[in-house]
């Protein structure tokens, strides 16, 4: 499969697996001498303000196996005047992104409680300066200014309680509005490959309608299962509902599926790409992940804020040979 938009070429080839879990190769071709390749399933590196939290560039360089693809959310940079005030051209150098491919999304996948609401012509976005109005045209300008490689189009996510998420005119309006915003964003984006958000919230009928409509489009390079308004357990159901109806030749990215067990379930369902926000989430709580595939009865996390840890110079997890346990101790 080749997704072609402007000067950017996205190539995706499924190597194995026609249904359920699959492997493949994703190539972002940025010119004759410049391309980024990653084997899927894989992940985008999660950032805050363009930088990987709790992982300075010198340490990140020592960690093997990190993909050369960085996820940036636009809401980190919306303040007084959306998109125009920030110098996106300088972000790669400032944040140490370097030659990484950049995926630009609007929302942070770790944030679920939001105050902003959307209207017919704009997406409401919470920012450090308050609620901002982001139009598809403004989003396209940000994508172009950052010179992003992949852009997840803005969408009208419904932040309401059930039963509003399962039926009613609000969900139908969300699907139609998101499709229109996708058209408007595509009209202004000059180079980036665009991933289209699959909408419908928790309505089976509307999710099916959204997925079927998007599967027929040749102007989108991939799909984003990125309804961060849903609870984590509901996100997985929503993804599983939509995946069989999407074009299997295009990559599928699921935002917010970062906990190890959820990643495995997503991959088994046919998701190709997730984000690495789980590491940020546990670190912010003073925890070290000790997750074991299959489980062995031990705790999944080590609480590094316990008083007893202050003088404990043992490894984070006894017997573990990962980079974190080799390089750091509990104290």
PDB file of C-alpha atoms in Angstrom, residues 134-253:
ATOM      1  CA  UNK A 134      -8.826  25.139  16.725  1.00  0.00           C
ATOM      2  CA  UNK A 135     -10.127  25.157  13.170  1.00  0.00           C
ATOM      3  CA  UNK A 136      -9.081  22.518  10.605  1.00  0.00           C
ATOM      4  CA  UNK A 137      -7.314  25.271   8.635  1.00  0.00           C
ATOM      5  CA  UNK A 138      -5.295  26.324  11.710  1.00  0.00           C
ATOM      6  CA  UNK A 139      -4.400  22.681  12.335  1.00  0.00           C
ATOM      7  CA  UNK A 140      -3.173  22.335   8.736  1.00  0.00           C
ATOM      8  CA  UNK A 141      -0.970  25.418   9.161  1.00  0.00           C
ATOM      9  CA  UNK A 142       0.557  23.893  12.303  1.00  0.00           C
ATOM     10  CA  UNK A 143       1.222  20.614  10.478  1.00  0.00           C
ATOM     11  CA  UNK A 144       2.978  22.466   7.671  1.00  0.00           C
ATOM     12  CA  UNK A 145       4.964  24.739  10.010  1.00  0.00           C
ATOM     13  CA  UNK A 146       6.229  21.786  12.041  1.00  0.00           C
ATOM     14  CA  UNK A 147       6.915  19.882   8.816  1.00  0.00           C
ATOM     15  CA  UNK A 148       5.203  16.860  10.387  1.00  0.00           C
ATOM     16  CA  UNK A 149       5.422  13.511   8.627  1.00  0.00           C
ATOM     17  CA  UNK A 150       2.080  12.165   9.848  1.00  0.00           C
ATOM     18  CA  UNK A 151      -0.925  14.156  11.047  1.00  0.00           C
ATOM     19  CA  UNK A 152      -3.946  12.813  12.914  1.00  0.00           C
ATOM     20  CA  UNK A 153      -6.813  14.994  11.728  1.00  0.00           C
ATOM     21  CA  UNK A 154      -8.897  16.909  14.288  1.00  0.00           C
ATOM     22  CA  UNK A 155     -12.192  15.303  15.263  1.00  0.00           C
ATOM     23  CA  UNK A 156     -15.302  16.063  17.279  1.00  0.00           C
ATOM     24  CA  UNK A 157     -14.848  13.801  20.300  1.00  0.00           C
ATOM     25  CA  UNK A 158     -17.905  13.575  22.554  1.00  0.00           C
ATOM     26  CA  UNK A 159     -17.084  14.086  26.240  1.00  0.00           C
ATOM     27  CA  UNK A 160     -20.407  13.051  27.698  1.00  0.00           C
ATOM     28  CA  UNK A 161     -21.726  10.311  29.958  1.00  0.00           C
ATOM     29  CA  UNK A 162     -23.768   7.359  28.805  1.00  0.00           C
ATOM     30  CA  UNK A 163     -26.293   6.904  27.296  1.00  0.00           C
ATOM     31  CA  UNK A 164     -25.252   9.900  25.191  1.00  0.00           C
ATOM     32  CA  UNK A 165     -22.223   7.907  23.989  1.00  0.00           C
ATOM     33  CA  UNK A 166     -24.312   5.078  22.586  1.00  0.00           C
ATOM     34  CA  UNK A 167     -27.143   6.796  20.766  1.00  0.00           C
ATOM     35  CA  UNK A 168     -28.637  10.128  19.815  1.00  0.00           C
ATOM     36  CA  UNK A 169     -28.112  13.042  17.463  1.00  0.00           C
ATOM     37  CA  UNK A 170     -24.942  14.201  19.239  1.00  0.00           C
ATOM     38  CA  UNK A 171     -22.985  11.125  18.089  1.00  0.00           C
ATOM     39  CA  UNK A 172     -24.359  11.359  14.557  1.00  0.00           C
ATOM     40  CA  UNK A 173     -23.380  15.024  14.406  1.00  0.00           C
ATOM     41  CA  UNK A 174     -19.895  14.128  15.675  1.00  0.00           C
ATOM     42  CA  UNK A 175     -19.369  11.653  12.823  1.00  0.00           C
ATOM     43  CA  UNK A 176     -20.529  14.107  10.156  1.00  0.00           C
ATOM     44  CA  UNK A 177     -18.585  17.020  11.616  1.00  0.00           C
ATOM     45  CA  UNK A 178     -15.364  14.990  11.869  1.00  0.00           C
ATOM     46  CA  UNK A 179     -15.680  13.898   8.221  1.00  0.00           C
ATOM     47  CA  UNK A 180     -16.034  17.533   7.150  1.00  0.00           C
ATOM     48  CA  UNK A 181     -13.065  18.610   9.277  1.00  0.00           C
ATOM     49  CA  UNK A 182     -11.012  15.833   7.681  1.00  0.00           C
ATOM     50  CA  UNK A 183     -11.780  17.262   4.226  1.00  0.00           C
ATOM     51  CA  UNK A 184     -10.847  20.774   5.345  1.00  0.00           C
ATOM     52  CA  UNK A 185      -7.585  19.660   6.976  1.00  0.00           C
ATOM     53  CA  UNK A 186      -6.581  17.635   3.914  1.00  0.00           C
ATOM     54  CA  UNK A 187      -7.145  20.686   1.721  1.00  0.00           C
ATOM     55  CA  UNK A 188      -4.534  22.679   3.662  1.00  0.00           C
ATOM     56  CA  UNK A 189      -1.870  20.060   4.459  1.00  0.00           C
ATOM     57  CA  UNK A 190       0.932  20.138   1.911  1.00  0.00           C
ATOM     58  CA  UNK A 191       3.209  17.194   2.768  1.00  0.00           C
ATOM     59  CA  UNK A 192       2.191  15.081   5.746  1.00  0.00           C
ATOM     60  CA  UNK A 193       0.411  11.763   5.424  1.00  0.00           C
ATOM     61  CA  UNK A 194      -2.962  12.018   7.174  1.00  0.00           C
ATOM     62  CA  UNK A 195      -4.463   9.451   9.544  1.00  0.00           C
ATOM     63  CA  UNK A 196      -8.244   9.725   9.733  1.00  0.00           C
ATOM     64  CA  UNK A 197      -9.938   9.351  13.143  1.00  0.00           C
ATOM     65  CA  UNK A 198     -12.579   6.609  13.213  1.00  0.00           C
ATOM     66  CA  UNK A 199     -15.636   8.037  14.962  1.00  0.00           C
ATOM     67  CA  UNK A 200     -18.965   6.853  16.341  1.00  0.00           C
ATOM     68  CA  UNK A 201     -18.216   6.755  20.069  1.00  0.00           C
ATOM     69  CA  UNK A 202     -19.998   3.709  21.562  1.00  0.00           C
ATOM     70  CA  UNK A 203     -22.732   3.467  18.951  1.00  0.00           C
ATOM     71  CA  UNK A 204     -22.214   0.222  16.970  1.00  0.00           C
ATOM     72  CA  UNK A 205     -24.190   1.529  13.999  1.00  0.00           C
ATOM     73  CA  UNK A 206     -22.385   4.853  13.780  1.00  0.00           C
ATOM     74  CA  UNK A 207     -18.950   3.299  14.325  1.00  0.00           C
ATOM     75  CA  UNK A 208     -19.676   0.943  11.447  1.00  0.00           C
ATOM     76  CA  UNK A 209     -20.839   3.810   9.240  1.00  0.00           C
ATOM     77  CA  UNK A 210     -17.720   5.873  10.008  1.00  0.00           C
ATOM     78  CA  UNK A 211     -15.349   2.962   9.389  1.00  0.00           C
ATOM     79  CA  UNK A 212     -17.022   1.990   6.107  1.00  0.00           C
ATOM     80  CA  UNK A 213     -16.932   5.577   4.829  1.00  0.00           C
ATOM     81  CA  UNK A 214     -13.253   6.006   5.687  1.00  0.00           C
ATOM     82  CA  UNK A 215     -12.270   2.649   4.181  1.00  0.00           C
ATOM     83  CA  UNK A 216     -13.303   3.877   0.726  1.00  0.00           C
ATOM     84  CA  UNK A 217     -11.152   7.033   0.836  1.00  0.00           C
ATOM     85  CA  UNK A 218      -7.915   7.066  -1.125  1.00  0.00           C
ATOM     86  CA  UNK A 219      -6.724  10.393   0.342  1.00  0.00           C
ATOM     87  CA  UNK A 220      -6.007   9.079   3.853  1.00  0.00           C
ATOM     88  CA  UNK A 221      -2.838   7.103   4.577  1.00  0.00           C
ATOM     89  CA  UNK A 222      -4.009   5.367   7.747  1.00  0.00           C
ATOM     90  CA  UNK A 223      -6.546   5.293  10.554  1.00  0.00           C
ATOM     91  CA  UNK A 224      -6.543   6.649  14.107  1.00  0.00           C
ATOM     92  CA  UNK A 225      -8.554   4.880  16.776  1.00  0.00           C
ATOM     93  CA  UNK A 226      -8.044   7.851  19.021  1.00  0.00           C
ATOM     94  CA  UNK A 227     -11.272   8.613  20.862  1.00  0.00           C
ATOM     95  CA  UNK A 228      -9.625   9.673  24.104  1.00  0.00           C
ATOM     96  CA  UNK A 229     -13.027  10.781  25.436  1.00  0.00           C
ATOM     97  CA  UNK A 230     -13.811   7.113  26.081  1.00  0.00           C
ATOM     98  CA  UNK A 231     -12.750   5.121  29.131  1.00  0.00           C
ATOM     99  CA  UNK A 232      -9.752   2.827  28.449  1.00  0.00           C
ATOM    100  CA  UNK A 233     -11.880  -0.327  28.467  1.00  0.00           C
ATOM    101  CA  UNK A 234     -14.362   1.261  26.050  1.00  0.00           C
ATOM    102  CA  UNK A 235     -11.566   2.355  23.687  1.00  0.00           C
ATOM    103  CA  UNK A 236     -10.589  -1.252  23.140  1.00  0.00           C
ATOM    104  CA  UNK A 237     -14.173  -2.275  22.398  1.00  0.00           C
ATOM    105  CA  UNK A 238     -14.528   0.636  19.976  1.00  0.00           C
ATOM    106  CA  UNK A 239     -11.313  -0.319  18.171  1.00  0.00           C
ATOM    107  CA  UNK A 240     -12.309  -3.970  17.928  1.00  0.00           C
ATOM    108  CA  UNK A 241     -15.684  -2.950  16.497  1.00  0.00           C
ATOM    109  CA  UNK A 242     -14.132  -0.809  13.749  1.00  0.00           C
ATOM    110  CA  UNK A 243     -11.012  -2.738  12.750  1.00  0.00           C
ATOM    111  CA  UNK A 244     -12.674  -5.417  10.567  1.00  0.00           C
ATOM    112  CA  UNK A 245     -14.316  -2.701   8.434  1.00  0.00           C
ATOM    113  CA  UNK A 246     -11.170  -0.681   7.680  1.00  0.00           C
ATOM    114  CA  UNK A 247      -8.886  -1.096   4.685  1.00  0.00           C
ATOM    115  CA  UNK A 248      -6.442  -3.779   5.858  1.00  0.00           C
ATOM    116  CA  UNK A 249      -3.710  -2.382   3.616  1.00  0.00           C
ATOM    117  CA  UNK A 250      -3.396   0.791   5.720  1.00  0.00           C
ATOM    118  CA  UNK A 251      -1.831   1.171   9.192  1.00  0.00           C
ATOM    119  CA  UNK A 252      -4.018   1.513  12.305  1.00  0.00           C
ATOM    120  CA  UNK A 253      -2.920   3.656  15.247  1.00  0.00           C
TER     121      UNK A 253
END
